[in-house]
PDB file of C-alpha atoms and ligand atoms in Angstrom:
ATOM      1  CA  MET A   1      11.160 -66.810 -62.001  1.00  0.00           C
ATOM      2  CA  LYS A   2       9.526 -69.813 -60.209  1.00  0.00           C
ATOM      3  CA  ILE A   3       7.732 -72.387 -62.469  1.00  0.00           C
ATOM      4  CA  GLU A   4       5.435 -74.832 -61.171  1.00  0.00           C
ATOM      5  CA  LEU A   5       4.303 -77.603 -63.504  1.00  0.00           C
ATOM      6  CA  ALA A   6       1.036 -79.655 -62.696  1.00  0.00           C
ATOM      7  CA  LYS A   7       1.891 -83.389 -61.933  1.00  0.00           C
ATOM      8  CA  THR A   8      -1.339 -84.309 -63.894  1.00  0.00           C
ATOM      9  CA  ALA A   9      -0.439 -82.345 -66.901  1.00  0.00           C
ATOM     10  CA  GLY A  10      -1.053 -84.161 -70.159  1.00  0.00           C
ATOM     11  CA  PHE A  11      -1.962 -87.610 -71.153  1.00  0.00           C
ATOM     12  CA  CYS A  12      -3.991 -89.650 -68.703  1.00  0.00           C
ATOM     13  CA  PHE A  13      -3.222 -93.418 -68.203  1.00  0.00           C
ATOM     14  CA  GLY A  14      -5.812 -94.443 -71.065  1.00  0.00           C
ATOM     15  CA  VAL A  15      -4.812 -91.882 -73.480  1.00  0.00           C
ATOM     16  CA  ARG A  16      -1.053 -92.779 -72.821  1.00  0.00           C
ATOM     17  CA  ARG A  17      -1.500 -96.432 -73.126  1.00  0.00           C
ATOM     18  CA  ALA A  18      -3.372 -95.836 -76.457  1.00  0.00           C
ATOM     19  CA  VAL A  19      -0.888 -93.649 -77.829  1.00  0.00           C
ATOM     20  CA  ASP A  20       2.046 -96.201 -76.884  1.00  0.00           C
ATOM     21  CA  THR A  21       0.239 -98.820 -78.557  1.00  0.00           C
ATOM     22  CA  VAL A  22       0.210 -97.007 -81.914  1.00  0.00           C
ATOM     23  CA  TYR A  23       3.937 -96.419 -81.783  1.00  0.00           C
ATOM     24  CA  GLN A  24       4.673-100.105 -80.887  1.00  0.00           C
ATOM     25  CA  GLN A  25       2.532-101.222 -83.721  1.00  0.00           C
ATOM     26  CA  ALA A  26       4.220 -98.785 -85.918  1.00  0.00           C
ATOM     27  CA  GLU A  27       7.390 -99.178 -85.093  1.00  0.00           C
ATOM     28  CA  GLY A  28       7.585-103.031 -85.305  1.00  0.00           C
ATOM     29  CA  GLU A  29       4.930-105.717 -83.758  1.00  0.00           C
ATOM     30  CA  GLY A  30       1.883-104.880 -86.116  1.00  0.00           C
ATOM     31  CA  GLU A  31       0.983-106.430 -89.351  1.00  0.00           C
ATOM     32  CA  LYS A  32       1.098-103.409 -91.955  1.00  0.00           C
ATOM     33  CA  PRO A  33      -0.390-101.002 -92.867  1.00  0.00           C
ATOM     34  CA  ILE A  34      -1.366 -99.737 -89.348  1.00  0.00           C
ATOM     35  CA  TYR A  35      -4.482 -97.740 -89.273  1.00  0.00           C
ATOM     36  CA  THR A  36      -6.310 -96.064 -86.224  1.00  0.00           C
ATOM     37  CA  TYR A  37     -10.109 -95.923 -86.156  1.00  0.00           C
ATOM     38  CA  GLY A  38     -10.537 -92.087 -85.732  1.00  0.00           C
ATOM     39  CA  PRO A  39      -7.687 -90.118 -84.833  1.00  0.00           C
ATOM     40  CA  ILE A  40      -5.698 -91.535 -81.895  1.00  0.00           C
ATOM     41  CA  ILE A  41      -6.062 -88.296 -79.979  1.00  0.00           C
ATOM     42  CA  HIS A  42      -6.914 -84.760 -80.692  1.00  0.00           C
ATOM     43  CA  ASN A  43      -3.639 -83.540 -81.326  1.00  0.00           C
ATOM     44  CA  ALA A  44      -2.302 -82.503 -84.781  1.00  0.00           C
ATOM     45  CA  GLU A  45       1.363 -82.994 -83.963  1.00  0.00           C
ATOM     46  CA  VAL A  46       0.966 -86.438 -82.742  1.00  0.00           C
ATOM     47  CA  VAL A  47      -1.354 -87.563 -85.615  1.00  0.00           C
ATOM     48  CA  LYS A  48       1.230 -85.960 -88.263  1.00  0.00           C
ATOM     49  CA  ASP A  49       4.128 -87.759 -86.595  1.00  0.00           C
ATOM     50  CA  LEU A  50       2.314 -91.060 -86.899  1.00  0.00           C
ATOM     51  CA  GLU A  51       1.345 -90.343 -90.418  1.00  0.00           C
ATOM     52  CA  GLN A  52       4.963 -90.212 -91.014  1.00  0.00           C
ATOM     53  CA  LYS A  53       5.498 -93.541 -89.538  1.00  0.00           C
ATOM     54  CA  GLY A  54       2.779 -95.011 -91.833  1.00  0.00           C
ATOM     55  CA  VAL A  55      -0.296 -94.869 -89.593  1.00  0.00           C
ATOM     56  CA  ARG A  56      -3.316 -93.870 -91.224  1.00  0.00           C
ATOM     57  CA  VAL A  57      -6.517 -92.512 -89.960  1.00  0.00           C
ATOM     58  CA  LEU A  58      -9.818 -94.249 -90.704  1.00  0.00           C
ATOM     59  CA  GLU A  59     -12.624 -91.562 -90.536  1.00  0.00           C
ATOM     60  CA  THR A  60     -15.866 -93.714 -91.167  1.00  0.00           C
ATOM     61  CA  GLU A  61     -17.247 -97.132 -90.768  1.00  0.00           C
ATOM     62  CA  GLU A  62     -17.294 -97.055 -94.620  1.00  0.00           C
ATOM     63  CA  GLU A  63     -13.470 -96.488 -94.745  1.00  0.00           C
ATOM     64  CA  LEU A  64     -13.093 -99.358 -92.386  1.00  0.00           C
ATOM     65  CA  ALA A  65     -15.172-101.634 -94.394  1.00  0.00           C
ATOM     66  CA  ALA A  66     -13.063-101.050 -97.390  1.00  0.00           C
ATOM     67  CA  VAL A  67      -9.982-102.302 -95.464  1.00  0.00           C
ATOM     68  CA  THR A  68      -8.609-105.743 -96.553  1.00  0.00           C
ATOM     69  CA  GLU A  69      -5.343-106.302 -94.693  1.00  0.00           C
ATOM     70  CA  GLY A  70      -3.082-104.628 -91.874  1.00  0.00           C
ATOM     71  CA  THR A  71      -3.778-103.746 -88.357  1.00  0.00           C
ATOM     72  CA  VAL A  72      -6.766-101.513 -87.122  1.00  0.00           C
ATOM     73  CA  ILE A  73      -6.373-100.030 -83.559  1.00  0.00           C
ATOM     74  CA  ILE A  74      -9.344 -98.934 -81.478  1.00  0.00           C
ATOM     75  CA  ARG A  75      -8.516 -95.703 -79.517  1.00  0.00           C
ATOM     76  CA  SER A  76      -9.121 -95.125 -75.861  1.00  0.00           C
ATOM     77  CA  HIS A  77     -12.618 -93.967 -76.246  1.00  0.00           C
ATOM     78  CA  GLY A  78     -13.638 -97.431 -77.410  1.00  0.00           C
ATOM     79  CA  VAL A  79     -16.308 -98.264 -80.130  1.00  0.00           C
ATOM     80  CA  PRO A  80     -19.407 -99.771 -80.481  1.00  0.00           C
ATOM     81  CA  LYS A  81     -19.518-103.655 -80.572  1.00  0.00           C
ATOM     82  CA  LYS A  82     -20.628-103.828 -84.183  1.00  0.00           C
ATOM     83  CA  ILE A  83     -17.345-102.134 -85.221  1.00  0.00           C
ATOM     84  CA  CYS A  84     -15.467-105.070 -83.471  1.00  0.00           C
ATOM     85  CA  ASP A  85     -17.823-107.547 -85.184  1.00  0.00           C
ATOM     86  CA  LEU A  86     -17.024-106.072 -88.594  1.00  0.00           C
ATOM     87  CA  MET A  87     -13.381-106.460 -88.228  1.00  0.00           C
ATOM     88  CA  GLU A  88     -13.845-109.906 -86.904  1.00  0.00           C
ATOM     89  CA  GLU A  89     -16.123-110.649 -90.114  1.00  0.00           C
ATOM     90  CA  LYS A  90     -13.318-109.419 -92.297  1.00  0.00           C
ATOM     91  CA  GLY A  91     -10.432-110.961 -90.698  1.00  0.00           C
ATOM     92  CA  ILE A  92      -8.609-107.925 -89.988  1.00  0.00           C
ATOM     93  CA  ARG A  93      -6.335-107.785 -87.072  1.00  0.00           C
ATOM     94  CA  CYS A  94      -7.788-105.549 -84.260  1.00  0.00           C
ATOM     95  CA  VAL A  95      -5.725-104.200 -81.496  1.00  0.00           C
ATOM     96  CA  ASP A  96      -8.013-102.925 -78.987  1.00  0.00           C
ATOM     97  CA  ALA A  97      -6.612 -99.867 -76.982  1.00  0.00           C
ATOM     98  CA  THR A  98     -10.054 -98.932 -75.258  1.00  0.00           C
ATOM     99  CA  CYS A  99      -9.009 -97.560 -71.921  1.00  0.00           C
ATOM    100  CA  PRO A 100      -9.783-100.309 -69.277  1.00  0.00           C
ATOM    101  CA  PHE A 101     -12.103 -97.973 -67.504  1.00  0.00           C
ATOM    102  CA  VAL A 102     -14.447 -97.360 -70.641  1.00  0.00           C
ATOM    103  CA  LYS A 103     -14.171-101.308 -71.361  1.00  0.00           C
ATOM    104  CA  LYS A 104     -15.626-101.938 -67.734  1.00  0.00           C
ATOM    105  CA  ILE A 105     -18.606 -99.500 -68.614  1.00  0.00           C
ATOM    106  CA  HIS A 106     -19.134-101.582 -71.940  1.00  0.00           C
ATOM    107  CA  ARG A 107     -19.310-104.806 -69.792  1.00  0.00           C
ATOM    108  CA  ILE A 108     -21.724-103.230 -67.293  1.00  0.00           C
ATOM    109  CA  VAL A 109     -23.873-102.064 -70.089  1.00  0.00           C
ATOM    110  CA  ALA A 110     -23.656-105.375 -71.896  1.00  0.00           C
ATOM    111  CA  GLU A 111     -24.584-107.483 -68.701  1.00  0.00           C
ATOM    112  CA  GLU A 112     -27.249-105.152 -67.309  1.00  0.00           C
ATOM    113  CA  SER A 113     -29.054-104.968 -70.764  1.00  0.00           C
ATOM    114  CA  GLU A 114     -28.845-108.594 -71.105  1.00  0.00           C
ATOM    115  CA  LYS A 115     -30.821-108.851 -67.706  1.00  0.00           C
ATOM    116  CA  GLY A 116     -33.441-106.743 -69.193  1.00  0.00           C
ATOM    117  CA  ALA A 117     -32.386-103.246 -67.742  1.00  0.00           C
ATOM    118  CA  HIS A 118     -33.123-100.237 -69.642  1.00  0.00           C
ATOM    119  CA  ILE A 119     -29.756 -98.440 -69.915  1.00  0.00           C
ATOM    120  CA  ILE A 120     -29.258 -94.557 -69.241  1.00  0.00           C
ATOM    121  CA  ILE A 121     -25.985 -93.078 -70.248  1.00  0.00           C
ATOM    122  CA  ILE A 122     -25.267 -89.488 -68.870  1.00  0.00           C
ATOM    123  CA  GLY A 123     -23.189 -87.764 -71.270  1.00  0.00           C
ATOM    124  CA  ASN A 124     -22.904 -86.150 -74.660  1.00  0.00           C
ATOM    125  CA  PRO A 125     -24.630 -88.061 -77.528  1.00  0.00           C
ATOM    126  CA  GLU A 126     -22.250 -87.130 -80.013  1.00  0.00           C
ATOM    127  CA  HIS A 127     -19.160 -87.962 -78.084  1.00  0.00           C
ATOM    128  CA  PRO A 128     -17.351 -91.198 -79.626  1.00  0.00           C
ATOM    129  CA  GLU A 129     -17.042 -92.581 -76.249  1.00  0.00           C
ATOM    130  CA  VAL A 130     -21.014 -92.493 -75.685  1.00  0.00           C
ATOM    131  CA  VAL A 131     -21.726 -93.808 -79.158  1.00  0.00           C
ATOM    132  CA  GLY A 132     -19.031 -96.610 -78.318  1.00  0.00           C
ATOM    133  CA  ILE A 133     -21.070 -97.288 -74.968  1.00  0.00           C
ATOM    134  CA  SER A 134     -24.557 -97.275 -76.200  1.00  0.00           C
ATOM    135  CA  GLY A 135     -23.278 -99.726 -78.880  1.00  0.00           C
ATOM    136  CA  TRP A 136     -22.840-102.393 -76.549  1.00  0.00           C
ATOM    137  CA  ALA A 137     -26.377-102.533 -75.029  1.00  0.00           C
ATOM    138  CA  LYS A 138     -28.389-105.355 -76.211  1.00  0.00           C
ATOM    139  CA  GLY A 139     -31.653-103.360 -75.718  1.00  0.00           C
ATOM    140  CA  GLU A 140     -32.981 -99.945 -75.263  1.00  0.00           C
ATOM    141  CA  VAL A 141     -30.608 -97.193 -74.410  1.00  0.00           C
ATOM    142  CA  THR A 142     -31.454 -93.346 -73.538  1.00  0.00           C
ATOM    143  CA  ILE A 143     -28.535 -90.700 -73.508  1.00  0.00           C
ATOM    144  CA  ILE A 144     -29.119 -87.712 -71.137  1.00  0.00           C
ATOM    145  CA  GLN A 145     -26.985 -84.784 -71.264  1.00  0.00           C
ATOM    146  CA  THR A 146     -29.389 -81.951 -69.706  1.00  0.00           C
ATOM    147  CA  LYS A 147     -31.815 -81.429 -66.997  1.00  0.00           C
ATOM    148  CA  GLU A 148     -34.598 -80.886 -69.474  1.00  0.00           C
ATOM    149  CA  GLU A 149     -33.934 -84.259 -71.063  1.00  0.00           C
ATOM    150  CA  ALA A 150     -33.954 -85.749 -67.551  1.00  0.00           C
ATOM    151  CA  ALA A 151     -36.984 -84.269 -66.668  1.00  0.00           C
ATOM    152  CA  ALA A 152     -38.560 -85.509 -69.849  1.00  0.00           C
ATOM    153  CA  PHE A 153     -37.420 -88.990 -69.312  1.00  0.00           C
ATOM    154  CA  GLN A 154     -40.329 -91.479 -69.169  1.00  0.00           C
ATOM    155  CA  ILE A 155     -39.551 -94.924 -67.693  1.00  0.00           C
ATOM    156  CA  PRO A 156     -40.586 -97.144 -70.669  1.00  0.00           C
ATOM    157  CA  ASP A 157     -41.997-100.140 -68.698  1.00  0.00           C
ATOM    158  CA  PRO A 158     -42.742 -99.589 -64.973  1.00  0.00           C
ATOM    159  CA  GLY A 159     -41.668-103.118 -64.330  1.00  0.00           C
ATOM    160  CA  GLN A 160     -38.439-102.708 -66.077  1.00  0.00           C
ATOM    161  CA  LYS A 161     -35.026-102.183 -64.288  1.00  0.00           C
ATOM    162  CA  VAL A 162     -33.121 -99.209 -65.148  1.00  0.00           C
ATOM    163  CA  CYS A 163     -29.334 -99.013 -64.960  1.00  0.00           C
ATOM    164  CA  VAL A 164     -27.484 -95.451 -65.165  1.00  0.00           C
ATOM    165  CA  VAL A 165     -23.775 -95.239 -66.190  1.00  0.00           C
ATOM    166  CA  SER A 166     -21.784 -91.874 -67.140  1.00  0.00           C
ATOM    167  CA  GLN A 167     -19.313 -90.889 -69.845  1.00  0.00           C
ATOM    168  CA  THR A 168     -16.156 -91.025 -68.122  1.00  0.00           C
ATOM    169  CA  THR A 169     -15.229 -87.217 -68.401  1.00  0.00           C
ATOM    170  CA  PHE A 170     -18.611 -85.918 -67.492  1.00  0.00           C
ATOM    171  CA  ASN A 171     -18.837 -83.426 -64.687  1.00  0.00           C
ATOM    172  CA  TYR A 172     -19.552 -85.164 -61.150  1.00  0.00           C
ATOM    173  CA  ASN A 173     -21.913 -82.259 -59.930  1.00  0.00           C
ATOM    174  CA  LYS A 174     -23.737 -82.280 -63.075  1.00  0.00           C
ATOM    175  CA  PHE A 175     -24.070 -86.039 -62.964  1.00  0.00           C
ATOM    176  CA  LYS A 176     -25.474 -86.017 -59.531  1.00  0.00           C
ATOM    177  CA  GLU A 177     -27.984 -83.317 -60.432  1.00  0.00           C
ATOM    178  CA  LEU A 178     -29.312 -85.550 -63.516  1.00  0.00           C
ATOM    179  CA  VAL A 179     -29.442 -88.565 -61.163  1.00  0.00           C
ATOM    180  CA  GLU A 180     -31.594 -86.853 -58.618  1.00  0.00           C
ATOM    181  CA  ILE A 181     -33.894 -85.573 -61.290  1.00  0.00           C
ATOM    182  CA  ILE A 182     -34.210 -89.233 -62.738  1.00  0.00           C
ATOM    183  CA  GLU A 183     -34.505 -90.813 -59.193  1.00  0.00           C
ATOM    184  CA  GLU A 184     -37.469 -88.723 -58.210  1.00  0.00           C
ATOM    185  CA  LYS A 185     -39.434 -90.896 -60.790  1.00  0.00           C
ATOM    186  CA  ARG A 186     -38.534 -93.992 -59.390  1.00  0.00           C
ATOM    187  CA  TYR A 187     -36.454 -95.362 -56.270  1.00  0.00           C
ATOM    188  CA  ASP A 188     -35.102 -98.812 -57.514  1.00  0.00           C
ATOM    189  CA  ILE A 189     -32.648 -97.329 -60.051  1.00  0.00           C
ATOM    190  CA  ASN A 190     -29.136 -98.962 -60.382  1.00  0.00           C
ATOM    191  CA  VAL A 191     -26.839 -95.953 -60.436  1.00  0.00           C
ATOM    192  CA  LEU A 192     -23.086 -96.456 -61.292  1.00  0.00           C
ATOM    193  CA  ASN A 193     -20.791 -93.629 -61.081  1.00  0.00           C
ATOM    194  CA  THR A 194     -18.303 -94.539 -63.983  1.00  0.00           C
ATOM    195  CA  ILE A 195     -16.661 -90.881 -63.845  1.00  0.00           C
ATOM    196  CA  CYS A 196     -12.890 -91.198 -64.162  1.00  0.00           C
ATOM    197  CA  SER A 197     -11.032 -89.107 -61.449  1.00  0.00           C
ATOM    198  CA  ALA A 198      -8.224 -88.226 -63.967  1.00  0.00           C
ATOM    199  CA  THR A 199     -10.201 -85.239 -65.466  1.00  0.00           C
ATOM    200  CA  LYS A 200     -11.197 -84.086 -62.026  1.00  0.00           C
ATOM    201  CA  GLU A 201      -7.760 -84.470 -60.592  1.00  0.00           C
ATOM    202  CA  ARG A 202      -6.008 -82.507 -63.252  1.00  0.00           C
ATOM    203  CA  GLN A 203      -8.731 -79.878 -63.250  1.00  0.00           C
ATOM    204  CA  GLU A 204      -8.334 -79.510 -59.159  1.00  0.00           C
ATOM    205  CA  GLU A 205      -4.593 -79.386 -59.565  1.00  0.00           C
ATOM    206  CA  ALA A 206      -4.775 -76.760 -62.316  1.00  0.00           C
ATOM    207  CA  TYR A 207      -6.931 -74.618 -60.217  1.00  0.00           C
ATOM    208  CA  ASP A 208      -5.079 -74.762 -57.063  1.00  0.00           C
ATOM    209  CA  ILE A 209      -1.741 -73.765 -58.996  1.00  0.00           C
ATOM    210  CA  ALA A 210      -3.560 -71.193 -60.897  1.00  0.00           C
ATOM    211  CA  LYS A 211      -4.523 -69.583 -57.503  1.00  0.00           C
ATOM    212  CA  ARG A 212      -1.126 -69.289 -56.445  1.00  0.00           C
ATOM    213  CA  VAL A 213       0.736 -68.026 -59.510  1.00  0.00           C
ATOM    214  CA  ASP A 214       1.035 -64.680 -61.282  1.00  0.00           C
ATOM    215  CA  ALA A 215       0.608 -66.092 -64.691  1.00  0.00           C
ATOM    216  CA  MET A 216      -0.791 -69.394 -65.970  1.00  0.00           C
ATOM    217  CA  ILE A 217      -0.054 -71.445 -69.263  1.00  0.00           C
ATOM    218  CA  VAL A 218      -2.707 -73.923 -70.412  1.00  0.00           C
ATOM    219  CA  ILE A 219      -1.358 -76.321 -73.345  1.00  0.00           C
ATOM    220  CA  GLY A 220      -3.557 -78.275 -75.826  1.00  0.00           C
ATOM    221  CA  ASP A 221      -5.079 -78.309 -79.022  1.00  0.00           C
ATOM    222  CA  MET A 222      -7.890 -75.874 -79.607  1.00  0.00           C
ATOM    223  CA  ARG A 223     -10.227 -78.393 -80.559  1.00  0.00           C
ATOM    224  CA  SER A 224      -9.935 -80.292 -77.252  1.00  0.00           C
ATOM    225  CA  SER A 225     -12.858 -79.544 -75.067  1.00  0.00           C
ATOM    226  CA  ASN A 226     -11.032 -80.719 -71.929  1.00  0.00           C
ATOM    227  CA  THR A 227      -8.152 -78.147 -72.390  1.00  0.00           C
ATOM    228  CA  ARG A 228     -10.804 -75.412 -72.956  1.00  0.00           C
ATOM    229  CA  LYS A 229     -12.266 -76.325 -70.026  1.00  0.00           C
ATOM    230  CA  LEU A 230      -8.985 -76.394 -68.209  1.00  0.00           C
ATOM    231  CA  PHE A 231      -8.202 -72.837 -69.342  1.00  0.00           C
ATOM    232  CA  GLU A 232     -11.813 -71.751 -68.226  1.00  0.00           C
ATOM    233  CA  ILE A 233     -11.081 -73.067 -64.688  1.00  0.00           C
ATOM    234  CA  CYS A 234      -7.499 -71.515 -64.604  1.00  0.00           C
ATOM    235  CA  ARG A 235      -8.738 -68.107 -65.955  1.00  0.00           C
ATOM    236  CA  ASN A 236     -11.254 -67.950 -63.210  1.00  0.00           C
ATOM    237  CA  ALA A 237      -8.381 -68.385 -60.584  1.00  0.00           C
ATOM    238  CA  CYS A 238      -5.668 -66.305 -62.494  1.00  0.00           C
ATOM    239  CA  ALA A 239      -6.459 -63.417 -65.031  1.00  0.00           C
ATOM    240  CA  ASP A 240      -3.213 -63.868 -66.694  1.00  0.00           C
ATOM    241  CA  THR A 241      -4.030 -67.298 -68.141  1.00  0.00           C
ATOM    242  CA  TYR A 242      -2.822 -68.072 -71.605  1.00  0.00           C
ATOM    243  CA  TYR A 243      -4.171 -70.793 -74.008  1.00  0.00           C
ATOM    244  CA  ILE A 244      -1.284 -72.053 -76.261  1.00  0.00           C
ATOM    245  CA  GLN A 245      -0.996 -75.048 -78.757  1.00  0.00           C
ATOM    246  CA  THR A 246       2.603 -75.140 -78.838  1.00  0.00           C
ATOM    247  CA  LEU A 247       5.634 -72.950 -77.699  1.00  0.00           C
ATOM    248  CA  ASP A 248       5.279 -70.882 -80.872  1.00  0.00           C
ATOM    249  CA  ASP A 249       2.113 -69.479 -79.394  1.00  0.00           C
ATOM    250  CA  LEU A 250       3.804 -68.257 -76.291  1.00  0.00           C
ATOM    251  CA  ASP A 251       4.703 -64.665 -76.180  1.00  0.00           C
ATOM    252  CA  MET A 252       7.496 -64.415 -73.630  1.00  0.00           C
ATOM    253  CA  ASN A 253       6.825 -60.661 -73.386  1.00  0.00           C
ATOM    254  CA  GLN A 254       3.649 -61.521 -71.671  1.00  0.00           C
ATOM    255  CA  LEU A 255       5.644 -63.014 -68.872  1.00  0.00           C
ATOM    256  CA  ARG A 256       8.342 -60.347 -68.466  1.00  0.00           C
ATOM    257  CA  SER A 257       6.880 -58.995 -65.047  1.00  0.00           C
ATOM    258  CA  VAL A 258       5.869 -61.926 -63.397  1.00  0.00           C
ATOM    259  CA  GLU A 259       7.671 -63.945 -60.800  1.00  0.00           C
ATOM    260  CA  THR A 260       5.451 -67.177 -60.504  1.00  0.00           C
ATOM    261  CA  VAL A 261       4.178 -69.274 -63.540  1.00  0.00           C
ATOM    262  CA  GLY A 262       1.993 -72.378 -63.566  1.00  0.00           C
ATOM    263  CA  ILE A 263       1.931 -74.782 -66.318  1.00  0.00           C
ATOM    264  CA  THR A 264      -0.849 -77.394 -67.163  1.00  0.00           C
ATOM    265  CA  ALA A 265      -1.673 -79.281 -70.064  1.00  0.00           C
ATOM    266  CA  GLY A 266      -5.026 -81.101 -71.451  1.00  0.00           C
ATOM    267  CA  ALA A 267      -5.386 -84.659 -71.712  1.00  0.00           C
ATOM    268  CA  SER A 268      -4.151 -84.891 -75.354  1.00  0.00           C
ATOM    269  CA  THR A 269      -1.098 -82.751 -74.989  1.00  0.00           C
ATOM    270  CA  PRO A 270       1.975 -84.754 -75.621  1.00  0.00           C
ATOM    271  CA  ASN A 271       4.948 -84.543 -72.966  1.00  0.00           C
ATOM    272  CA  LYS A 272       7.458 -83.471 -75.619  1.00  0.00           C
ATOM    273  CA  ILE A 273       5.375 -80.271 -76.100  1.00  0.00           C
ATOM    274  CA  ILE A 274       4.866 -79.602 -72.226  1.00  0.00           C
ATOM    275  CA  GLU A 275       8.808 -80.186 -71.631  1.00  0.00           C
ATOM    276  CA  GLU A 276       9.612 -77.711 -74.586  1.00  0.00           C
ATOM    277  CA  VAL A 277       7.258 -75.136 -73.080  1.00  0.00           C
ATOM    278  CA  GLN A 278       8.708 -75.442 -69.726  1.00  0.00           C
ATOM    279  CA  ASN A 279      12.247 -75.443 -70.759  1.00  0.00           C
ATOM    280  CA  ASN A 280      11.912 -72.237 -72.891  1.00  0.00           C
ATOM    281  CA  VAL A 281      10.343 -70.347 -70.050  1.00  0.00           C
ATOM    282  CA  ARG A 282      12.959 -71.390 -67.723  1.00  0.00           C
ATOM    283  CA  LYS A 283      15.713 -70.422 -70.305  1.00  0.00           C
ATOM    284  CA  ASN A 284      14.091 -67.191 -71.098  1.00  0.00           C
ATOM    285  CA  PHE A 285      14.011 -65.814 -67.232  1.00  0.00           C
TER     286      PHE A 285
HETATM  287 FE1  F3S B 301      -9.356 -93.763 -69.316  1.00  0.00          FE
HETATM  288 FE2  F3S B 301     -10.054 -91.769 -67.542  1.00  0.00          FE
HETATM  289 FE3  F3S B 301      -8.257 -91.338 -69.502  1.00  0.00          FE
HETATM  290  S1  F3S B 301     -11.436 -93.342 -68.539  1.00  0.00           S
HETATM  291  S2  F3S B 301      -9.019 -92.408 -71.055  1.00  0.00           S
HETATM  292  S3  F3S B 301      -8.118 -92.782 -67.813  1.00  0.00           S
HETATM  293  S4  F3S B 301      -9.737 -90.127 -68.801  1.00  0.00           S
END
């Protein structure tokens, strides 16, 4: 059997950096106890492993406000400015592992809104990254996710500048579609495409492999939306696509009659799990 593992499977640059930061802090450098503000990634195995190293997860702002000592790590999604301010006020040591690409959006939003622009964020209003981005604006912000919302958007003050940014993981075609609707209302809109290419590259490579192989394995947490999306893309190209969280979910019998297998994984899947799956598929055939 031939196995093809996607080069882009698993952690992107920003997630890897954030996870590495937590391990570094837990295994030495950091003032204890170590907290992460929200789970560092949506992967139960990693969160459990970190828990065993003493890393606790703060779920809410109230929990953060109750912290009196130690180190708080900000995950790759970033946080609103008020969260950074709260830590500073309390004198808690903060290690910022916000992905530099997200940090760049924070800077754009802070600077543009400072100059008086109305900020539009194209993205999911409930996603922590979008909540974080919106928390760096110094004025009004509108979050747009659907065509209906774009059509309903009214430019508050006809003389005011408008600056559009995007959630890093937003779909590019959908972003373009929404921007076109907004641009119909006015010409002088400053549009900054802040979509990160990591997701697109992972999806394109997965589709490419899925088209060629007899069976495809997608590894990732069931709650991870990017893994679900990856699974859909692969299933469209290869009917024999399997969504697994860990090696335990993989039924080797399903792969008995195939000659080629592709493997990819969502952005929050650790390398260890990917390797385990790859090695076991190889061993069994
Ligand atoms: Fe950063 Fe892009 Fe990953 S924005 S967290 S490298 S998806």
